[in-house]
Short mmCIF file of C-alpha atoms and ligand atoms in Angstrom, two decimals:
data_model
loop_
_atom_site.label_atom_id
_atom_site.label_comp_id
_atom_site.label_asym_id
_atom_site.label_seq_id
_atom_site.Cartn_x
_atom_site.Cartn_y
_atom_site.Cartn_z
CA MET A 113 0.00 0.00 0.00
CA PRO A 114 1.74 3.16 -1.14
CA CYS A 115 0.10 5.66 1.14
CA THR A 116 -1.18 5.88 4.64
CA GLY A 117 -3.77 8.12 6.07
CA SER A 118 -7.06 6.52 5.18
CA SER A 119 -9.01 4.64 7.81
CA ALA A 120 -7.28 1.40 8.69
CA PRO A 121 -8.96 -1.62 7.09
CA GLY A 122 -11.55 -3.02 9.41
CA ALA A 123 -11.59 0.07 11.63
CA VAL A 124 -15.02 1.30 12.57
CA PRO A 125 -15.44 4.75 11.08
CA PRO A 126 -16.88 7.47 13.32
CA TYR A 127 -19.87 7.68 10.99
CA PRO A 128 -22.64 6.94 10.54
CA ARG A 129 -23.65 6.52 14.15
CA PRO A 130 -27.36 5.73 13.98
CA ARG A 131 -29.23 6.30 17.22
CA PRO A 132 -32.65 4.78 17.80
CA GLY A 133 -35.48 7.28 17.95
CA ARG A 134 -33.54 10.11 16.30
CA ALA A 135 -33.16 11.31 12.78
CA PRO A 136 -30.33 9.35 11.12
CA GLU A 137 -27.05 11.19 10.83
CA PRO A 138 -25.97 12.11 7.33
CA THR A 139 -24.02 9.48 5.46
CA ALA A 140 -21.63 9.88 2.56
CA ARG A 141 -23.94 7.97 0.19
CA ARG A 142 -20.93 6.63 -1.65
CA THR A 143 -20.97 4.72 -4.92
CA VAL A 144 -17.77 3.38 -6.46
CA HIS A 145 -17.77 2.38 -10.13
CA ASP A 146 -15.26 0.33 -12.09
CA GLY A 147 -14.11 2.08 -15.26
CA HIS A 148 -12.66 -1.21 -16.57
CA HIS A 149 -9.82 0.78 -18.20
CA GLN A 150 -12.28 2.49 -20.55
CA HIS A 151 -13.14 6.18 -20.76
CA THR A 152 -16.88 5.89 -20.28
CA LEU A 153 -18.20 7.41 -17.07
CA PRO A 154 -19.28 6.33 -14.60
CA GLY A 155 -19.09 2.57 -15.41
CA PRO A 156 -20.71 -0.32 -13.53
CA VAL A 157 -21.27 -0.06 -9.78
CA VAL A 158 -18.94 -2.20 -7.68
CA ARG A 159 -19.50 -0.87 -4.15
CA THR A 160 -22.24 1.16 -2.49
CA GLU A 161 -22.66 2.88 0.89
CA GLY A 162 -22.48 0.43 3.76
CA SER A 163 -21.53 -2.58 1.65
CA ALA A 164 -18.57 -4.79 2.46
CA PRO A 165 -15.07 -4.31 1.07
CA VAL A 166 -14.39 -6.00 -2.27
CA ALA A 167 -11.31 -7.77 -3.57
CA ASP A 168 -9.99 -4.64 -5.28
CA GLN A 169 -7.76 -2.24 -3.39
CA ALA A 170 -8.53 0.71 -5.65
CA VAL A 171 -12.26 0.35 -5.00
CA ASP A 172 -11.80 0.13 -1.24
CA HIS A 173 -9.26 2.95 -1.06
CA ALA A 174 -11.59 5.20 -3.02
CA TYR A 175 -14.51 4.20 -0.78
CA ASP A 176 -12.50 4.90 2.39
CA GLY A 177 -11.09 8.19 1.08
CA LEU A 178 -14.54 9.45 0.13
CA GLY A 179 -15.69 8.52 3.63
CA ASP A 180 -12.73 10.24 5.29
CA THR A 181 -13.38 13.41 3.30
CA PHE A 182 -17.11 13.34 4.03
CA ALA A 183 -16.46 12.83 7.76
CA PHE A 184 -13.90 15.63 7.80
CA TYR A 185 -16.20 18.25 6.29
CA LEU A 186 -19.14 17.16 8.43
CA ASP A 187 -17.30 16.98 11.75
CA ALA A 188 -14.92 19.90 11.32
CA TYR A 189 -17.26 22.39 9.64
CA GLY A 190 -20.76 20.89 9.75
CA ARG A 191 -20.78 20.66 5.97
CA ARG A 192 -22.96 17.96 4.46
CA SER A 193 -20.97 16.63 1.53
CA VAL A 194 -19.46 18.55 -1.36
CA ASP A 195 -22.44 20.81 -2.00
CA GLY A 196 -23.42 21.24 1.65
CA ARG A 197 -26.73 19.51 0.90
CA GLY A 198 -25.77 15.85 0.98
CA LEU A 199 -24.70 15.34 -2.62
CA PRO A 200 -24.06 11.60 -3.12
CA LEU A 201 -20.37 10.88 -3.64
CA ASP A 202 -19.56 8.98 -6.81
CA ALA A 203 -16.16 7.79 -7.96
CA THR A 204 -14.88 5.79 -10.90
CA VAL A 205 -11.65 3.83 -10.42
CA HIS A 206 -9.52 2.12 -13.10
CA TYR A 207 -10.24 4.93 -15.55
CA GLY A 208 -8.26 4.52 -18.79
CA VAL A 209 -5.08 2.53 -19.24
CA HIS A 210 -2.10 3.40 -17.02
CA TYR A 211 -3.84 6.74 -16.56
CA ASP A 212 -1.63 9.20 -14.65
CA ASN A 213 -4.29 11.37 -13.09
CA ALA A 214 -7.26 11.89 -10.82
CA PHE A 215 -9.83 14.62 -11.34
CA TRP A 216 -13.24 15.98 -10.36
CA ASN A 217 -15.34 16.31 -13.50
CA GLY A 218 -17.94 18.57 -11.96
CA ARG A 219 -20.14 15.67 -10.86
CA GLN A 220 -17.90 12.83 -9.71
CA MET A 221 -14.34 11.70 -8.99
CA VAL A 222 -12.24 9.89 -11.56
CA PHE A 223 -9.10 7.89 -10.69
CA GLY A 224 -6.44 6.40 -12.91
CA ASP A 225 -4.22 3.48 -11.94
CA GLY A 226 -0.99 5.35 -12.70
CA ASP A 227 1.56 4.11 -15.20
CA GLY A 228 3.61 2.33 -12.53
CA THR A 229 6.75 4.05 -13.80
CA LEU A 230 6.20 7.61 -12.57
CA PHE A 231 2.99 7.31 -10.58
CA GLN A 232 1.16 4.59 -8.69
CA ASP A 233 -2.57 4.16 -8.10
CA PHE A 234 -4.14 7.56 -7.45
CA THR A 235 -6.69 6.11 -4.98
CA GLY A 236 -3.83 5.33 -2.60
CA CYS A 237 -3.54 8.84 -1.16
CA VAL A 238 -6.35 10.17 0.99
CA GLU A 239 -5.09 13.75 0.53
CA ILE A 240 -5.49 13.37 -3.24
CA ILE A 241 -9.09 12.26 -2.71
CA GLY A 242 -9.63 15.18 -0.33
CA HIS A 243 -8.00 17.49 -2.89
CA GLU A 244 -10.33 16.38 -5.69
CA LEU A 245 -13.51 16.51 -3.62
CA THR A 246 -12.52 19.97 -2.43
CA HIS A 247 -12.62 21.05 -6.08
CA GLY A 248 -16.27 20.09 -5.77
CA VAL A 249 -16.65 22.11 -2.56
CA THR A 250 -15.10 25.11 -4.30
CA GLN A 251 -17.39 24.63 -7.28
CA TYR A 252 -20.38 24.91 -4.93
CA SER A 253 -18.96 27.84 -2.91
CA ALA A 254 -16.39 30.46 -3.99
CA ASN A 255 -16.26 28.94 -7.49
CA LEU A 256 -12.79 30.36 -8.10
CA ASP A 257 -12.02 30.74 -11.82
CA TYR A 258 -9.61 27.99 -12.83
CA GLN A 259 -6.96 30.26 -14.33
CA GLY A 260 -4.24 32.60 -13.13
CA GLN A 261 -4.16 33.60 -9.45
CA SER A 262 -7.78 32.63 -8.78
CA GLY A 263 -6.97 29.25 -10.33
CA ALA A 264 -3.91 28.90 -8.12
CA LEU A 265 -6.14 29.72 -5.14
CA ASN A 266 -8.59 27.05 -6.33
CA GLU A 267 -5.68 24.59 -6.43
CA SER A 268 -4.36 25.79 -3.09
CA VAL A 269 -7.61 25.32 -1.16
CA SER A 270 -7.76 21.80 -2.59
CA ASP A 271 -4.24 21.13 -1.32
CA VAL A 272 -4.99 22.75 2.05
CA PHE A 273 -8.18 20.81 2.73
CA GLY A 274 -6.77 17.67 1.11
CA SER A 275 -3.95 17.74 3.64
CA LEU A 276 -6.40 18.55 6.44
CA VAL A 277 -8.52 15.51 5.53
CA LYS A 278 -5.44 13.37 6.06
CA GLN A 279 -4.45 15.17 9.27
CA TYR A 280 -7.99 14.78 10.60
CA ALA A 281 -8.13 11.08 9.71
CA LEU A 282 -4.82 10.54 11.51
CA GLY A 283 -5.63 12.88 14.41
CA GLN A 284 -2.41 14.79 13.77
CA THR A 285 -1.39 18.19 15.09
CA ALA A 286 0.25 20.69 12.72
CA ASP A 287 3.75 19.87 13.94
CA ARG A 288 3.25 16.13 13.32
CA ALA A 289 1.71 16.34 9.85
CA ASP A 290 3.75 15.69 6.70
CA TRP A 291 2.02 18.55 4.79
CA LEU A 292 2.53 16.60 1.56
CA ILE A 293 0.17 16.13 -1.37
CA GLY A 294 0.59 12.74 -3.02
CA ALA A 295 2.81 11.16 -0.37
CA GLY A 296 3.66 7.70 -1.68
CA LEU A 297 2.16 8.39 -5.10
CA LEU A 298 5.54 8.42 -6.85
CA ALA A 299 6.58 5.05 -8.23
CA PRO A 300 9.57 3.20 -6.79
CA GLY A 301 12.79 4.68 -8.15
CA VAL A 302 11.42 8.19 -8.63
CA GLN A 303 13.47 10.62 -6.58
CA GLY A 304 11.00 12.43 -4.40
CA VAL A 305 8.49 12.17 -1.59
CA ALA A 306 5.29 13.55 -3.13
CA LEU A 307 3.83 15.92 -5.74
CA ARG A 308 3.85 19.00 -3.54
CA SER A 309 4.78 20.18 -0.07
CA LEU A 310 2.91 22.94 1.75
CA LYS A 311 5.66 23.09 4.33
CA ALA A 312 8.48 23.42 1.80
CA PRO A 313 7.16 24.15 -1.70
CA GLY A 314 9.66 23.28 -4.42
CA THR A 315 11.21 20.34 -2.55
CA ALA A 316 8.78 17.47 -3.19
CA TYR A 317 10.74 15.80 -6.01
CA HIS A 318 13.91 16.09 -8.02
CA ASP A 319 14.04 13.37 -10.61
CA ALA A 320 15.57 12.76 -14.03
CA ARG A 321 12.24 11.83 -15.62
CA LEU A 322 9.81 13.88 -13.54
CA GLY A 323 11.97 16.99 -13.34
CA THR A 324 12.18 19.23 -10.30
CA ASP A 325 9.27 20.40 -8.18
CA PRO A 326 8.73 23.88 -9.68
CA GLN A 327 6.61 25.40 -6.91
CA PRO A 328 7.57 28.78 -5.43
CA ALA A 329 6.99 29.33 -1.70
CA THR A 330 6.91 33.13 -1.92
CA MET A 331 6.03 35.91 -4.39
CA ALA A 332 9.73 36.32 -5.17
CA GLY A 333 9.47 33.06 -7.10
CA TYR A 334 6.09 33.78 -8.73
CA LEU A 335 5.92 32.14 -12.16
CA ASP A 336 4.40 34.06 -15.06
CA THR A 337 3.39 31.37 -17.51
CA GLU A 338 0.71 30.47 -20.02
CA ALA A 339 1.05 26.76 -19.32
CA ASP A 340 -1.20 24.96 -16.86
CA ASN A 341 -3.96 27.63 -17.11
CA GLY A 342 -1.44 30.21 -16.00
CA GLY A 343 0.45 28.04 -13.55
CA VAL A 344 -2.44 27.01 -11.31
CA HIS A 345 -0.46 24.01 -9.96
CA LEU A 346 2.72 26.10 -9.71
CA ASN A 347 1.88 29.37 -7.98
CA SER A 348 -0.47 27.53 -5.60
CA GLY A 349 2.74 26.95 -3.63
CA ILE A 350 2.53 30.54 -2.37
CA PRO A 351 -0.93 30.44 -0.72
CA ASN A 352 -0.19 26.83 0.31
CA HIS A 353 2.83 27.98 2.24
CA ALA A 354 0.90 30.87 3.78
CA PHE A 355 -1.62 28.39 5.15
CA TYR A 356 1.13 26.17 6.50
CA LEU A 357 2.80 29.12 8.24
CA ALA A 358 -0.45 30.27 9.84
CA ALA A 359 -1.30 26.72 10.99
CA GLU A 360 2.20 26.11 12.29
CA ALA A 361 2.18 29.39 14.24
CA LEU A 362 -1.17 28.56 15.84
CA GLY A 363 -0.24 24.94 16.61
CA GLY A 364 -2.65 22.18 17.55
CA HIS A 365 -5.07 20.74 15.00
CA ALA A 366 -4.67 22.75 11.82
CA TRP A 367 -8.30 22.25 10.78
CA GLU A 368 -9.59 23.93 13.93
CA ARG A 369 -8.47 27.56 13.63
CA ALA A 370 -6.39 28.04 10.48
CA GLY A 371 -8.66 25.63 8.58
CA GLN A 372 -11.79 27.30 9.95
CA ILE A 373 -10.57 30.71 8.76
CA TRP A 374 -9.81 29.38 5.25
CA TYR A 375 -13.16 27.55 5.22
CA ASP A 376 -14.98 30.75 6.23
CA VAL A 377 -13.39 32.57 3.29
CA LEU A 378 -14.13 29.77 0.83
CA THR A 379 -17.78 29.45 1.81
CA GLY A 380 -18.54 32.95 3.09
CA GLY A 381 -20.08 34.11 -0.16
CA ARG A 382 -18.06 37.30 -0.39
CA LEU A 383 -14.91 36.20 -2.21
CA PRO A 384 -15.14 37.10 -5.91
CA SER A 385 -14.58 34.19 -8.28
CA ASP A 386 -11.68 36.08 -9.86
CA ALA A 387 -10.00 36.84 -6.51
CA ASP A 388 -6.24 37.27 -6.61
CA PHE A 389 -3.79 36.35 -3.84
CA ALA A 390 -4.03 39.79 -2.24
CA ALA A 391 -7.83 39.68 -2.14
CA PHE A 392 -7.72 36.21 -0.63
CA ALA A 393 -5.15 37.32 1.95
CA THR A 394 -7.33 40.26 2.96
CA ALA A 395 -10.34 37.96 3.19
CA THR A 396 -8.50 35.56 5.52
CA ALA A 397 -7.49 38.44 7.79
CA ASP A 398 -11.10 39.67 7.81
CA ALA A 399 -12.34 36.15 8.56
CA ALA A 400 -9.82 35.69 11.38
CA ARG A 401 -10.92 38.96 12.94
CA ALA A 402 -14.61 38.19 12.50
CA ARG A 403 -14.38 34.78 14.14
CA TYR A 404 -11.62 35.22 16.72
CA GLY A 405 -11.19 38.96 17.22
CA PRO A 406 -7.89 40.85 17.00
CA GLY A 407 -5.77 38.13 18.64
CA ALA A 408 -3.27 35.40 17.89
CA GLU A 409 -5.27 34.07 14.93
CA LEU A 410 -5.28 37.40 13.11
CA ARG A 411 -1.60 37.95 13.83
CA ALA A 412 -0.69 34.48 12.59
CA VAL A 413 -2.61 34.99 9.36
CA GLN A 414 -1.10 38.42 8.72
CA ALA A 415 2.42 37.23 9.47
CA ALA A 416 1.97 34.23 7.17
CA TRP A 417 0.97 36.34 4.17
CA THR A 418 3.72 38.85 4.89
CA THR A 419 6.30 36.06 4.93
CA VAL A 420 5.22 34.79 1.51
CA GLY A 421 5.27 38.34 0.14
CA VAL A 422 1.54 38.92 -0.33
CA GLY A 423 0.25 42.27 0.88
CA ALA A 424 2.67 43.13 3.67
CA GLY A 425 0.73 43.79 6.86
CA VAL A 426 -2.48 42.79 5.15
CA GLY A 427 -5.50 43.90 7.12
CA ALA A 428 -3.28 45.58 9.72
CA GLU A 429 -4.81 49.00 9.26
CA SER A 430 -8.35 47.76 9.46
CA THR A 431 -7.41 46.20 12.81
CA ALA A 432 -6.74 49.72 13.97
CA GLY A 433 -10.20 50.68 12.87
CA THR A 434 -9.46 52.62 9.71
CA SER A 435 -11.62 52.54 6.65
CA ASP A 436 -11.70 50.41 3.54
CA ALA A 437 -9.43 52.92 1.85
CA THR A 438 -6.51 51.30 3.60
CA ARG A 439 -7.27 47.95 1.98
CA ILE A 440 -4.66 48.22 -0.72
CA ASN A 441 -5.10 44.54 -1.47
CA ALA A 442 -8.75 44.76 -2.40
CA PRO A 443 -9.67 42.90 -5.59
CA LEU A 444 -9.89 44.84 -8.81
CA ARG A 445 -13.57 44.05 -9.00
CA PRO A 446 -15.49 44.69 -5.79
CA ALA A 447 -16.87 41.64 -4.01
CA MET B 241 4.28 14.57 -41.08
CA ARG B 242 5.37 15.72 -37.65
CA ILE B 243 2.84 15.67 -34.83
CA GLN B 244 3.53 17.27 -31.48
CA VAL B 245 1.48 16.79 -28.32
CA ILE B 246 1.82 18.93 -25.20
CA ARG B 247 -0.08 17.74 -22.15
CA ASP B 248 -0.42 19.99 -19.12
CA GLY B 249 -2.71 20.26 -16.13
CA GLY B 250 -3.51 17.12 -14.20
CA VAL B 251 -3.36 16.91 -10.42
CA SER B 252 0.42 16.48 -10.66
CA GLY B 253 0.89 19.67 -12.69
CA VAL B 254 3.75 17.93 -14.51
CA GLU B 255 3.90 18.85 -18.21
CA ARG B 256 4.62 16.17 -20.81
CA ARG B 257 5.49 16.76 -24.44
CA ALA B 258 6.41 14.47 -27.30
CA ALA B 259 6.65 14.66 -31.08
CA LEU B 260 6.27 11.89 -33.62
CA ASP B 261 7.62 11.92 -37.19
CA THR B 262 5.62 9.64 -39.43
CA GLU B 263 8.24 9.45 -42.20
CA GLY B 264 9.13 5.87 -42.99
CA ARG B 265 6.51 4.39 -40.68
CA PRO B 266 4.40 1.63 -42.23
CA ASP B 267 1.35 2.99 -40.38
CA ALA B 268 1.89 6.54 -41.71
CA PRO B 269 -1.31 6.60 -43.82
CA HIS B 270 -3.36 5.63 -40.78
CA ILE B 271 -1.69 8.31 -38.60
CA HIS B 272 -2.12 10.95 -41.33
CA ALA B 273 -5.82 10.20 -41.55
CA LEU B 274 -6.10 10.39 -37.77
CA ALA B 275 -4.21 13.69 -37.67
CA ARG B 276 -6.40 15.22 -40.40
CA GLU B 277 -9.51 14.15 -38.54
CA VAL B 278 -8.21 15.64 -35.27
CA LEU B 279 -7.24 18.91 -36.97
CA SER B 280 -10.66 19.30 -38.52
CA SER B 281 -12.62 18.37 -35.39
CA GLY B 282 -10.68 20.18 -32.67
CA THR B 283 -11.06 23.73 -31.42
CA ARG B 284 -8.45 26.37 -32.22
CA THR B 285 -8.53 28.06 -28.85
CA ALA B 286 -7.50 26.63 -25.50
CA SER B 287 -10.19 26.15 -22.86
CA PHE B 288 -9.80 25.78 -19.13
CA GLY B 289 -11.46 22.40 -18.72
CA VAL B 290 -12.30 20.76 -15.41
CA PRO B 291 -10.06 21.05 -12.34
CA ASP B 292 -7.08 18.74 -12.68
CA GLY B 293 -8.25 17.52 -16.07
CA PHE B 294 -5.46 17.11 -18.62
CA HIS B 295 -5.25 19.72 -21.39
CA TYR B 296 -3.73 18.85 -24.72
CA ALA B 297 -2.33 20.97 -27.53
CA ILE B 298 -1.86 18.97 -30.75
CA THR B 299 0.23 20.55 -33.48
CA VAL B 300 0.48 19.02 -36.97
CA ASP B 301 3.32 20.36 -39.11
CA GLU B 302 2.57 23.96 -40.02
CA ARG B 303 -1.09 23.16 -40.45
CA GLY B 304 -2.07 24.39 -37.04
CA THR B 305 -2.74 23.53 -33.44
CA VAL B 306 -5.92 22.22 -31.90
CA TYR B 307 -6.79 22.04 -28.22
CA CYS B 308 -8.80 19.56 -26.22
CA THR B 309 -9.40 18.74 -22.58
CA GLU B 310 -10.25 15.67 -20.52
CA PRO B 311 -12.68 14.10 -20.25
CA GLN B 312 -14.27 15.40 -23.47
CA LEU B 313 -11.93 13.74 -25.96
CA THR B 314 -13.05 12.13 -29.18
CA ASP B 315 -11.83 8.62 -29.94
CA GLY B 316 -9.59 10.08 -32.65
CA GLN B 317 -8.03 12.62 -30.32
CA ARG B 318 -7.46 9.96 -27.66
CA ASP B 319 -5.85 7.58 -30.15
CA LEU B 320 -3.55 10.22 -31.61
CA ILE B 321 -2.52 11.58 -28.20
CA GLY B 322 -1.87 8.08 -26.89
CA LEU B 323 0.24 7.21 -29.92
CA VAL B 324 2.37 10.35 -29.83
CA LEU B 325 2.95 10.29 -26.06
CA ALA B 326 3.79 6.57 -26.14
CA GLN B 327 5.94 6.43 -29.28
CA GLY B 328 7.09 9.99 -29.83
CA ARG B 329 10.12 11.59 -28.29
ZN1 ZN C 714 -6.47 20.18 -8.22
#
């Protein structure tokens, strides 16, 4: 098994916990399909909610990862599934032949088996599953445009909550977490530990075939490119690292305060879909202040963005009670 | 005929590119037909696609470049992309 982090086989998940005489608690309503190495979606059903494991690791990993992600959003933020209204979770495994990817197609998850040379089975990493389902959460909330800085923010919140799904499943505090996306996904022989690192962007791999992890950690390394929708998987390193710094400064369970602040921004309804890094940074400072007041949380968030070079002292003036005119990082289009 | 494929996007964010020259290949007529079909059916502007979906740019000689994104690929696009990425260099 390449990755750890999903519920241990046979472990009793903390959900659902039906209690006689009460309304049943929400369940993930999972359905896993087998793509049979074709490209037709979704493919025949091989496992449904509550049914027993099957003799196919990809099916069971996908099932467990969907459950871990569902439990995370419900327990940490009271969110019922991807859309907040109990959307059933569907996934297709064994998509295509040696397919080196996993994606959210707007309705369901799709997993390839990996080519075995560069990448292994994409169902093996719970943070990848959390990452993809968070694309669904974003689709139903801030709906960040998938290009340029808003696209990098879209990618970053998927990395942030993907990592938090894993940390939550393992009960880890910020200082114990690996902060990696795709830990164990790289095939044997590939020089690297993962696809990305929120703790140390740009250090996840360095390999003759795969190349070198290109992610910047700060605005000094910001990449202006047309590729990858304007570098959405590249410049996401900057907001990723800001989240890591805020979570690390606050300590404890990263999903509780840092994660709550990011979640408030994502789902608060005020972030424009074309938000840039500066607008997002301002929004996190505003959210920290709104939920926790002008304390350690706000300071941690401001310091994190300052360290990565986004809007030095973001939100500092408004702490002192000055007007919106001081918000130099406001988005070009008003929220 | 020289066919180039650039694949970007994907959850890994790792770009892949390969080019295939059909000169001297016994299956050249088949590949040429495939390439003509892809050129005539594809769009000439890039689109953003779904999150983490692969994006492909397929360039055939000087005849132009077409763009397509997962998972909305035609069988012809999928065949040509698979061939170039597997056998090109
Ligand atoms: Zn993504």
